[in-house]
Amino acid sequence: GIQVEQSPPDLILQEGANSTLRCNFSDSVNNLQWFHQNPWGQLINLFYIPSGTKQNGRLSATTVATERYSLLYISSSQTTDSGVYFCAVERGGSEKLVFGKGTKLTVNP
Amino acid sequence: IAGITQAPTSQILAAGRRMTLRCTQDMRHNAMYWYRQDLGLGLRLIHYSNTAGTTGKGEVPDGYSVSRANTDDFPLTLASAVPSQTSVYFCASKPEGGLLGDYGYTFGSGTRLTVV
């Protein structure tokens, strides 16, 4: 099956710092999403981005489908950004969203 | 507010008991899914439904059953709970295609189940 690798596994930042999270995937996909799982366990959809670039406030994401990777950028990080960030992909006809192991982000005040 | 509602939020269940986790969405999404999240194993698909009246098995279907009588509801049943089914369960849905071309999954808030 398709493999999804995220890096780094852990990231500790001071409030105000910027960061880049990476997601590599092993096959072509028709769906790629970034999720934030907050400390309360909720999975929040950040971006649906099978290709191209999107921005939402301090967050932006870029997927280069031909090279099979996606990047999530967090600028001016805040303590509320803490949690685990998951990349998830779906191949056409697979009926399954495959998750990476996540990047655990801790933003300290 | 449009989204997915899961109930209960958490539950402690005696082994051998029957339990149904409820999931309701109000977005008129055709496809719905049940995932379980376990430390070190990530999120794994249990069952899915592409449309009302149809269901399919995911990666870890054993011990679970689902039904899809209508578009909005997708309950997950544990016929006879075992401790290995202790997990956090997430329901999700996905549209055929949104106005903005957003085909992304939406997840509920989860049900934390402990089987003792």
Coordinates of C-alpha atoms in Angstrom, one line a residue:
Chain A
G1 CA 0.0 0.0 0.0
I2 CA 0.9 3.6 -0.2
Q3 CA 3.5 4.9 2.4
V4 CA 3.3 8.3 4.1
E5 CA 6.3 9.6 5.9
Q6 CA 6.3 12.8 7.9
S7 CA 9.2 14.7 9.3
P8 CA 10.4 15.8 11.8
P9 CA 8.6 13.5 14.3
D10 CA 9.0 16.0 17.0
L11 CA 9.4 19.8 17.0
I12 CA 9.8 22.2 19.8
L13 CA 9.5 26.0 19.1
Q14 CA 9.4 29.2 21.0
E15 CA 6.3 31.3 20.4
G16 CA 6.8 33.5 17.3
A17 CA 9.0 31.1 15.4
N18 CA 8.3 29.7 12.0
S19 CA 8.4 26.1 11.0
T20 CA 8.1 23.7 8.0
L21 CA 6.6 20.2 8.3
R22 CA 7.2 17.8 5.5
C23 CA 5.1 14.9 4.1
N24 CA 6.5 12.4 1.5
F25 CA 4.3 9.8 -0.1
S26 CA 5.1 6.8 -2.2
D27 CA 2.5 6.9 -5.0
S28 CA 0.2 9.2 -6.9
V29 CA -2.7 10.5 -4.9
N30 CA -6.0 12.2 -5.7
N31 CA -6.4 13.5 -2.1
L32 CA -4.0 15.0 0.4
Q33 CA -5.0 16.6 3.6
W34 CA -3.3 18.2 6.5
F35 CA -4.9 17.8 9.9
H36 CA -4.2 19.2 13.4
Q37 CA -5.0 17.0 16.3
N38 CA -5.2 19.4 19.3
P39 CA -4.5 18.4 22.9
W40 CA -8.1 17.5 23.4
G41 CA -7.9 14.9 20.6
Q42 CA -10.0 16.7 18.0
L43 CA -8.9 16.2 14.4
I44 CA -9.2 19.6 12.6
N45 CA -9.0 19.7 8.8
L46 CA -6.4 22.4 7.9
F47 CA -6.0 21.9 4.1
Y48 CA -7.3 19.8 1.3
I49 CA -4.4 20.1 -1.1
P50 CA -3.7 17.4 -3.6
S51 CA -1.7 19.9 -5.6
G52 CA -0.7 23.5 -5.6
T53 CA -0.5 26.1 -2.8
K54 CA -3.1 27.3 -0.3
Q55 CA -3.0 29.8 2.6
N56 CA -5.2 30.3 5.6
G57 CA -4.0 33.0 8.0
R58 CA -0.6 32.0 9.5
L59 CA -0.7 28.5 7.9
S60 CA 0.0 27.7 4.3
A61 CA 0.6 24.4 2.4
T62 CA 2.2 23.4 -0.8
T63 CA 1.9 20.0 -2.6
V64 CA 4.2 19.1 -5.5
A65 CA 2.3 16.0 -6.7
T66 CA 4.9 15.1 -9.4
E67 CA 7.6 14.9 -6.8
R68 CA 5.3 13.3 -4.2
Y69 CA 5.7 15.6 -1.3
S70 CA 3.8 18.3 0.6
L71 CA 4.9 21.0 3.0
L72 CA 3.0 22.7 5.8
Y73 CA 4.3 26.1 6.9
I74 CA 3.4 27.6 10.2
S75 CA 4.5 31.2 10.7
S76 CA 4.6 33.2 13.9
S77 CA 3.7 30.1 15.9
Q78 CA 1.4 30.4 19.0
T79 CA 1.0 28.1 22.0
T80 CA -2.4 27.1 20.6
D81 CA -0.6 25.6 17.6
S82 CA 0.7 22.8 19.8
G83 CA -0.5 19.3 19.0
V84 CA 0.1 16.7 16.4
Y85 CA 0.0 17.5 12.7
F86 CA -1.0 14.7 10.4
C87 CA -0.6 14.3 6.6
A88 CA -3.1 11.9 5.0
V89 CA -3.4 10.8 1.4
E90 CA -5.9 8.8 -0.6
R91 CA -5.4 7.0 -3.9
G92 CA -8.1 7.0 -6.5
G93 CA -10.6 4.2 -5.9
S94 CA -8.9 3.1 -2.6
E95 CA -11.7 4.2 -0.3
K96 CA -9.1 4.7 2.4
L97 CA -7.3 7.8 3.8
V98 CA -3.8 6.7 4.8
F99 CA -2.2 8.7 7.6
G100 CA 1.4 9.4 8.4
K101 CA 2.6 9.0 11.9
G102 CA 2.4 12.8 12.5
T103 CA 4.7 15.6 13.7
K104 CA 4.3 16.5 17.4
L105 CA 4.6 20.2 17.7
T106 CA 5.2 21.9 21.1
V107 CA 5.2 25.7 21.1
N108 CA 6.5 27.2 24.3
P109 CA 5.6 30.7 25.6
Chain B
I1 CA -23.3 24.2 12.7
A2 CA -22.7 21.7 9.9
G3 CA -20.5 18.8 10.8
I4 CA -20.4 15.3 12.4
T5 CA -21.8 14.5 15.8
Q6 CA -20.5 11.4 17.6
A7 CA -21.9 9.9 20.8
P8 CA -21.0 9.1 23.4
T9 CA -17.9 11.2 24.0
S10 CA -16.5 8.5 26.2
Q11 CA -17.5 5.2 27.6
I12 CA -16.2 2.5 30.0
L13 CA -17.6 -0.9 28.9
A14 CA -17.4 -4.3 30.5
A15 CA -15.9 -7.0 28.3
G16 CA -18.5 -9.1 26.6
R17 CA -21.1 -6.3 26.4
R18 CA -22.6 -4.9 23.2
M19 CA -22.1 -1.3 22.4
T20 CA -23.2 1.0 19.5
L21 CA -21.2 4.2 18.7
R22 CA -23.4 6.7 17.0
C23 CA -22.4 9.0 14.2
T24 CA -24.6 11.6 12.5
Q25 CA -23.6 14.1 9.8
D26 CA -25.7 17.0 8.4
M27 CA -23.6 17.8 5.4
R28 CA -25.3 15.3 3.0
H29 CA -22.0 13.6 2.3
N30 CA -22.4 10.3 0.5
A31 CA -19.3 8.6 2.0
M32 CA -18.8 7.8 5.6
Y33 CA -16.0 6.1 7.5
W34 CA -15.1 4.7 10.9
Y35 CA -11.4 4.9 12.1
R36 CA -9.8 3.9 15.3
Q37 CA -6.7 5.6 16.7
D38 CA -4.2 3.8 18.8
L39 CA -0.9 4.9 20.2
G40 CA 1.9 3.8 17.9
L41 CA -0.4 2.5 15.3
G42 CA -2.0 5.7 14.0
L43 CA -5.5 5.9 12.5
R44 CA -6.8 2.7 10.9
L45 CA -9.9 2.2 8.8
I46 CA -12.5 -0.1 10.3
H47 CA -15.5 0.1 7.9
Y48 CA -16.7 2.5 5.3
S49 CA -19.9 3.3 3.3
N50 CA -19.9 4.9 -0.1
T51 CA -23.6 5.6 -0.1
A52 CA -26.7 4.7 1.9
G53 CA -27.4 1.0 1.7
T54 CA -23.8 -0.1 1.0
T55 CA -20.9 -0.8 3.4
G56 CA -17.4 -2.2 3.0
K57 CA -14.6 -3.5 5.2
G58 CA -11.4 -1.6 6.0
E59 CA -8.1 -2.7 7.5
V60 CA -9.4 -3.8 10.9
P61 CA -13.1 -4.9 10.6
D62 CA -13.1 -7.9 12.9
G63 CA -15.3 -7.5 15.9
Y64 CA -17.2 -4.6 14.4
S65 CA -20.3 -4.1 12.3
V66 CA -21.9 -1.1 10.6
S67 CA -25.1 -0.2 8.9
R68 CA -26.1 2.7 6.6
A69 CA -29.9 2.9 6.5
N70 CA -29.8 6.6 5.4
T71 CA -27.4 9.3 4.3
D72 CA -27.0 10.9 7.7
D73 CA -26.3 8.1 10.1
F74 CA -23.5 5.5 10.3
P75 CA -23.5 3.6 13.6
L76 CA -20.7 1.3 14.6
T77 CA -21.5 -1.8 16.7
L78 CA -19.3 -3.9 18.9
A79 CA -21.2 -7.1 19.3
S80 CA -19.1 -8.4 22.2
A81 CA -16.5 -6.0 23.4
V82 CA -12.9 -7.1 24.2
P83 CA -10.1 -5.2 25.8
S84 CA -8.2 -4.9 22.5
Q85 CA -11.0 -2.7 21.3
T86 CA -10.0 0.0 23.8
S87 CA -9.3 2.9 21.5
V88 CA -10.4 6.3 20.3
Y89 CA -13.0 6.0 17.5
F90 CA -13.5 8.6 14.9
C91 CA -16.3 8.9 12.4
A92 CA -15.6 10.8 9.1
S93 CA -17.4 11.8 6.0
K94 CA -16.5 12.9 2.5
P95 CA -18.5 14.6 -0.2
E96 CA -18.8 13.5 -3.8
G97 CA -17.5 16.9 -4.8
G98 CA -18.0 20.4 -3.2
L99 CA -18.7 23.6 -4.9
L100 CA -15.1 24.7 -4.5
G101 CA -13.8 21.3 -5.5
D102 CA -13.0 20.3 -1.9
Y103 CA -13.3 16.6 -1.7
G104 CA -11.7 16.4 1.8
Y105 CA -12.7 14.3 4.7
T106 CA -14.4 15.8 7.8
F107 CA -13.9 14.1 11.2
G108 CA -16.0 14.0 14.2
S109 CA -14.7 14.7 17.7
G110 CA -14.2 11.1 18.6
T111 CA -15.4 8.6 21.1
R112 CA -13.0 7.4 23.7
L113 CA -13.9 3.7 24.6
T114 CA -12.3 1.7 27.4
V115 CA -13.1 -2.0 27.6
V116 CA -12.4 -3.5 31.0

